[in-house]
XYZ file of C-alpha atoms in Angstrom:
308
model
C -8.149 -103.340 -48.136
C -6.248 -104.123 -44.818
C -8.813 -104.407 -42.219
C -7.287 -101.781 -38.607
C -8.678 -103.904 -35.220
C -8.665 -101.826 -30.974
C -8.916 -104.541 -28.482
C -10.452 -102.982 -24.843
C -9.670 -106.506 -22.850
C -7.483 -108.798 -20.059
C -4.188 -109.580 -20.384
C -3.702 -112.786 -17.763
C -0.725 -115.171 -17.914
C -1.815 -118.851 -18.335
C -1.576 -121.424 -15.588
C -2.790 -124.634 -17.315
C -3.311 -128.130 -15.233
C -3.220 -130.941 -17.116
C -5.826 -133.179 -15.382
C -7.618 -136.883 -15.878
C -10.990 -135.273 -15.295
C -13.006 -133.054 -12.692
C -12.780 -133.844 -8.994
C -15.083 -134.488 -7.460
C -15.758 -132.725 -3.721
C -12.949 -133.905 -1.099
C -11.379 -135.157 -3.454
C -7.514 -135.202 -4.268
C -6.195 -135.850 -7.565
C -3.013 -135.642 -8.850
C -1.911 -133.850 -12.329
C -0.267 -135.472 -14.912
C 1.565 -132.306 -16.163
C 1.729 -127.598 -15.686
C 2.307 -125.188 -18.008
C 2.585 -121.279 -18.012
C 0.713 -119.227 -21.245
C -0.119 -115.984 -21.983
C -3.919 -115.675 -22.693
C -6.839 -113.482 -21.283
C -9.676 -113.276 -23.272
C -8.837 -109.666 -24.630
C -4.303 -110.887 -25.707
C -6.447 -113.230 -27.192
C -8.749 -112.114 -29.952
C -5.664 -108.870 -30.500
C -3.292 -111.724 -30.355
C -6.061 -113.385 -33.074
C -7.431 -110.373 -35.035
C -3.091 -109.698 -35.641
C -2.240 -112.935 -37.051
C -4.769 -113.293 -39.050
C -2.811 -109.855 -40.407
C -5.256 -107.107 -38.641
C -3.698 -104.043 -38.246
C -4.013 -103.859 -34.419
C -4.235 -101.762 -30.950
C -4.564 -103.421 -27.397
C -6.407 -101.452 -25.209
C -5.456 -103.044 -21.463
C -3.492 -102.816 -17.910
C -0.736 -105.096 -17.104
C 1.218 -104.718 -12.905
C 4.158 -103.836 -12.579
C 5.589 -106.909 -12.234
C 7.789 -110.437 -14.062
C 3.864 -111.514 -15.640
C 3.050 -108.242 -16.785
C 6.035 -107.805 -19.333
C 5.678 -111.385 -20.748
C 1.925 -110.880 -21.676
C 3.303 -106.672 -22.837
C 6.145 -108.989 -24.874
C 3.432 -111.766 -26.121
C 2.316 -108.125 -27.769
C 5.121 -106.975 -29.276
C 6.156 -110.271 -30.876
C 2.487 -110.034 -32.482
C 3.046 -106.522 -33.827
C 0.501 -105.144 -31.378
C 0.206 -101.716 -31.101
C 1.065 -101.365 -26.659
C 1.326 -97.826 -26.460
C -2.518 -97.821 -24.578
C -1.374 -100.859 -21.636
C -0.600 -99.052 -19.232
C 0.805 -100.262 -15.195
C -1.594 -100.996 -12.290
C -0.693 -101.046 -8.901
C -2.834 -104.667 -8.640
C -1.042 -108.173 -10.543
C -1.391 -108.716 -13.504
C -4.130 -111.282 -14.180
C -3.666 -114.042 -14.171
C -6.378 -117.742 -15.232
C -6.133 -120.749 -14.213
C -7.386 -123.651 -15.645
C -8.107 -127.230 -15.942
C -8.406 -128.968 -18.440
C -8.569 -132.082 -19.073
C -7.685 -135.690 -20.672
C -11.042 -135.157 -22.857
C -10.390 -131.894 -24.071
C -12.706 -129.127 -22.330
C -11.484 -127.075 -19.809
C -12.980 -125.486 -16.353
C -10.867 -121.776 -14.931
C -11.282 -119.921 -12.821
C -9.933 -116.185 -13.233
C -8.322 -113.248 -11.222
C -8.278 -110.008 -12.566
C -5.657 -108.201 -10.717
C -4.627 -105.375 -12.962
C -7.527 -105.806 -15.638
C -10.362 -104.072 -12.864
C -8.138 -101.358 -11.910
C -8.916 -99.855 -15.809
C -10.470 -96.542 -16.201
C -12.672 -94.131 -17.583
C -9.898 -92.140 -17.448
C -8.212 -94.769 -19.673
C -10.850 -94.521 -22.799
C -10.595 -91.302 -22.545
C -5.937 -91.857 -23.093
C -6.447 -94.728 -26.060
C -9.546 -92.823 -27.888
C -7.497 -92.519 -31.185
C -6.643 -96.012 -31.238
C -10.628 -96.407 -31.393
C -11.497 -93.980 -34.056
C -8.400 -94.779 -36.052
C -10.079 -98.478 -35.935
C -12.222 -100.367 -38.187
C -13.578 -102.829 -35.073
C -13.057 -102.251 -31.492
C -13.966 -104.663 -29.523
C -14.322 -105.938 -26.146
C -15.402 -108.424 -23.327
C -16.490 -108.722 -19.827
C -12.443 -109.918 -17.884
C -12.626 -105.671 -17.408
C -15.153 -103.369 -15.944
C -18.400 -103.459 -18.104
C -18.189 -99.138 -17.286
C -15.490 -98.657 -19.405
C -17.084 -100.821 -22.369
C -20.410 -98.490 -22.475
C -17.930 -95.468 -22.432
C -15.003 -97.241 -24.821
C -18.342 -98.656 -27.357
C -20.767 -95.280 -26.862
C -17.224 -93.700 -28.298
C -15.933 -95.907 -31.077
C -20.020 -94.971 -32.523
C -19.463 -91.650 -32.927
C -16.779 -92.142 -34.844
C -18.440 -94.946 -36.970
C -16.426 -97.775 -35.509
C -18.083 -100.779 -35.618
C -18.191 -102.595 -32.097
C -17.912 -106.509 -31.441
C -19.146 -107.331 -28.615
C -18.295 -111.059 -26.538
C -20.507 -111.439 -23.581
C -18.091 -113.398 -22.006
C -18.097 -114.292 -18.990
C -21.314 -114.727 -19.668
C -24.101 -111.684 -17.408
C -26.679 -109.281 -18.120
C -26.033 -106.607 -20.751
C -26.716 -103.309 -19.920
C -28.785 -101.647 -22.209
C -26.611 -98.731 -22.196
C -23.514 -101.165 -23.688
C -26.453 -102.877 -25.530
C -27.949 -99.648 -28.449
C -24.005 -98.991 -29.245
C -23.559 -103.247 -29.918
C -23.286 -103.484 -33.713
C -22.406 -107.096 -33.917
C -22.939 -109.503 -30.823
C -20.267 -112.610 -30.547
C -21.843 -115.063 -28.168
C -21.947 -118.619 -27.182
C -24.926 -121.367 -26.308
C -24.942 -120.184 -22.431
C -24.138 -116.517 -22.687
C -27.022 -116.439 -25.475
C -29.650 -118.500 -23.149
C -28.778 -115.754 -19.884
C -28.726 -113.117 -22.073
C -31.563 -113.550 -24.038
C -33.365 -116.209 -21.622
C -34.464 -118.840 -24.354
C -32.942 -122.271 -24.014
C -30.611 -123.171 -27.236
C -31.925 -126.341 -28.591
C -31.825 -126.616 -32.082
C -32.032 -124.352 -35.733
C -35.730 -122.432 -34.390
C -34.219 -121.328 -30.858
C -31.028 -120.162 -32.565
C -33.594 -117.741 -34.448
C -35.678 -116.808 -32.374
C -32.648 -116.023 -30.105
C -31.281 -113.819 -32.501
C -34.595 -112.388 -33.317
C -34.258 -111.934 -28.777
C -31.263 -110.034 -29.746
C -32.825 -107.557 -31.852
C -35.131 -106.448 -29.907
C -32.658 -106.278 -27.029
C -30.750 -102.973 -29.613
C -28.334 -105.131 -31.484
C -28.929 -106.316 -34.683
C -26.189 -108.482 -36.337
C -25.654 -112.068 -34.478
C -23.094 -114.938 -34.932
C -24.259 -117.761 -32.135
C -20.877 -120.144 -31.628
C -21.848 -123.769 -31.708
C -19.028 -125.197 -30.460
C -18.508 -128.678 -32.058
C -21.272 -128.508 -34.547
C -20.569 -124.628 -36.417
C -22.035 -121.159 -36.034
C -25.261 -119.496 -37.018
C -25.271 -116.462 -37.567
C -28.276 -113.316 -39.170
C -28.139 -109.938 -39.385
C -30.187 -106.919 -41.080
C -29.462 -108.207 -44.442
C -28.480 -112.547 -44.629
C -28.569 -115.270 -41.851
C -27.056 -119.091 -41.996
C -25.250 -122.115 -40.326
C -21.895 -122.255 -40.758
C -21.469 -125.908 -40.250
C -18.044 -126.627 -38.081
C -13.897 -128.349 -38.918
C -13.753 -131.591 -37.547
C -11.313 -132.528 -35.948
C -9.400 -134.025 -32.365
C -9.554 -131.313 -30.345
C -6.707 -131.504 -27.657
C -7.207 -127.757 -25.793
C -10.317 -125.727 -26.493
C -9.031 -122.652 -24.091
C -8.966 -120.123 -27.131
C -11.640 -121.692 -29.850
C -14.029 -118.417 -28.836
C -11.088 -115.783 -29.013
C -9.188 -117.726 -32.023
C -12.520 -117.511 -33.903
C -13.668 -113.124 -32.810
C -10.154 -112.107 -33.851
C -9.878 -113.683 -36.857
C -13.628 -112.854 -37.500
C -12.718 -109.341 -36.968
C -9.500 -109.081 -39.689
C -11.745 -110.690 -42.273
C -14.986 -109.257 -41.921
C -16.195 -106.151 -44.443
C -17.303 -102.905 -42.427
C -20.935 -103.555 -43.830
C -20.655 -106.840 -42.430
C -21.803 -108.168 -46.166
C -19.497 -110.876 -46.170
C -20.084 -112.221 -42.965
C -20.666 -115.986 -44.347
C -16.730 -115.570 -46.020
C -15.070 -114.695 -42.260
C -17.261 -117.080 -40.507
C -15.278 -119.719 -42.180
C -12.314 -118.647 -41.699
C -12.550 -117.999 -38.488
C -13.650 -121.515 -37.470
C -10.623 -122.992 -40.043
C -9.230 -120.597 -37.418
C -10.348 -121.644 -34.656
C -10.040 -125.659 -35.554
C -6.467 -124.808 -35.857
C -5.844 -123.213 -32.204
C -8.246 -126.512 -30.354
C -5.576 -128.584 -32.551
C -2.518 -127.029 -30.189
C -2.267 -126.155 -26.309
C -1.933 -122.948 -24.891
C -3.868 -119.636 -26.177
C -1.815 -117.433 -27.086
C 0.535 -120.380 -28.405
C -2.154 -122.113 -30.504
C -3.805 -119.289 -32.466
C -2.781 -119.675 -36.191
C -0.751 -117.379 -38.343
C -3.151 -115.787 -41.899
C -1.182 -118.585 -43.757
C -1.205 -121.464 -42.505
C -5.146 -121.207 -41.908
C -5.337 -119.935 -45.692
C -3.805 -123.105 -46.780
C -5.625 -124.982 -44.652
C -8.770 -123.446 -46.072
C -7.087 -124.678 -49.746
C -7.543 -128.255 -48.330
C -10.736 -128.250 -45.727
C -13.618 -130.255 -45.649
C -16.750 -129.344 -44.280
């Protein structure tokens, strides 16, 4: 069965600036190269889901500008339904990525049209939510629209997946309608006030999230792997060992790929995490966000010869 995934999220044009290291205060440095690519957490996650075979729809906004047309083109080329991607008076969102030689990155985001999404837009896109198996959102769009969309999703038996990034406090009104939360170590620490130091802390943090109302958790741990805890299972999946060139879309690729494979009851969460981990491992070996996200055949072929 093919999953139907709807993403409420951001559409950004990424300006990638390749540098040796981060500059010190007051220091002027030269860049070794600069590229422009499609991105935004929402777009990355949607394209990752679509390229892994999910029937995908997007709820978002772009400006009436060249960047907006470019972002819609990226979605359309991935066979994503863009009928709920509408125009805003603001310019299309942009991200400025400082990519170091180590593969690590620092990102500055200009929200632009992404911040113009309103509850009226959610109302107009209700059919895209109710028809989905999974609804995904992040925090690069207004929080109130996430609350509205997740409430409607739960009324229609749609599984909700929250990626609380960029990291911020999550209101109880949203948490109570989250079925699965996927977050990294920084986001986990902010939300639970538990320092992530090892296996015991992963489990303790997941228990804290359950107390807050989220019963199913995946904590992504970068090059180490991913920890998961649901109402019926708990475990850790090691990451695939690769030489990372650009980690910009690693987490987004993981989440989108995950949503394409998960069963509605999350019963295959371990297998879905293995698939998502491989998709992410492939993505970090290429430059750029959207250009690096693999197709389903590429992931399955890599899994055929994978070492854990």
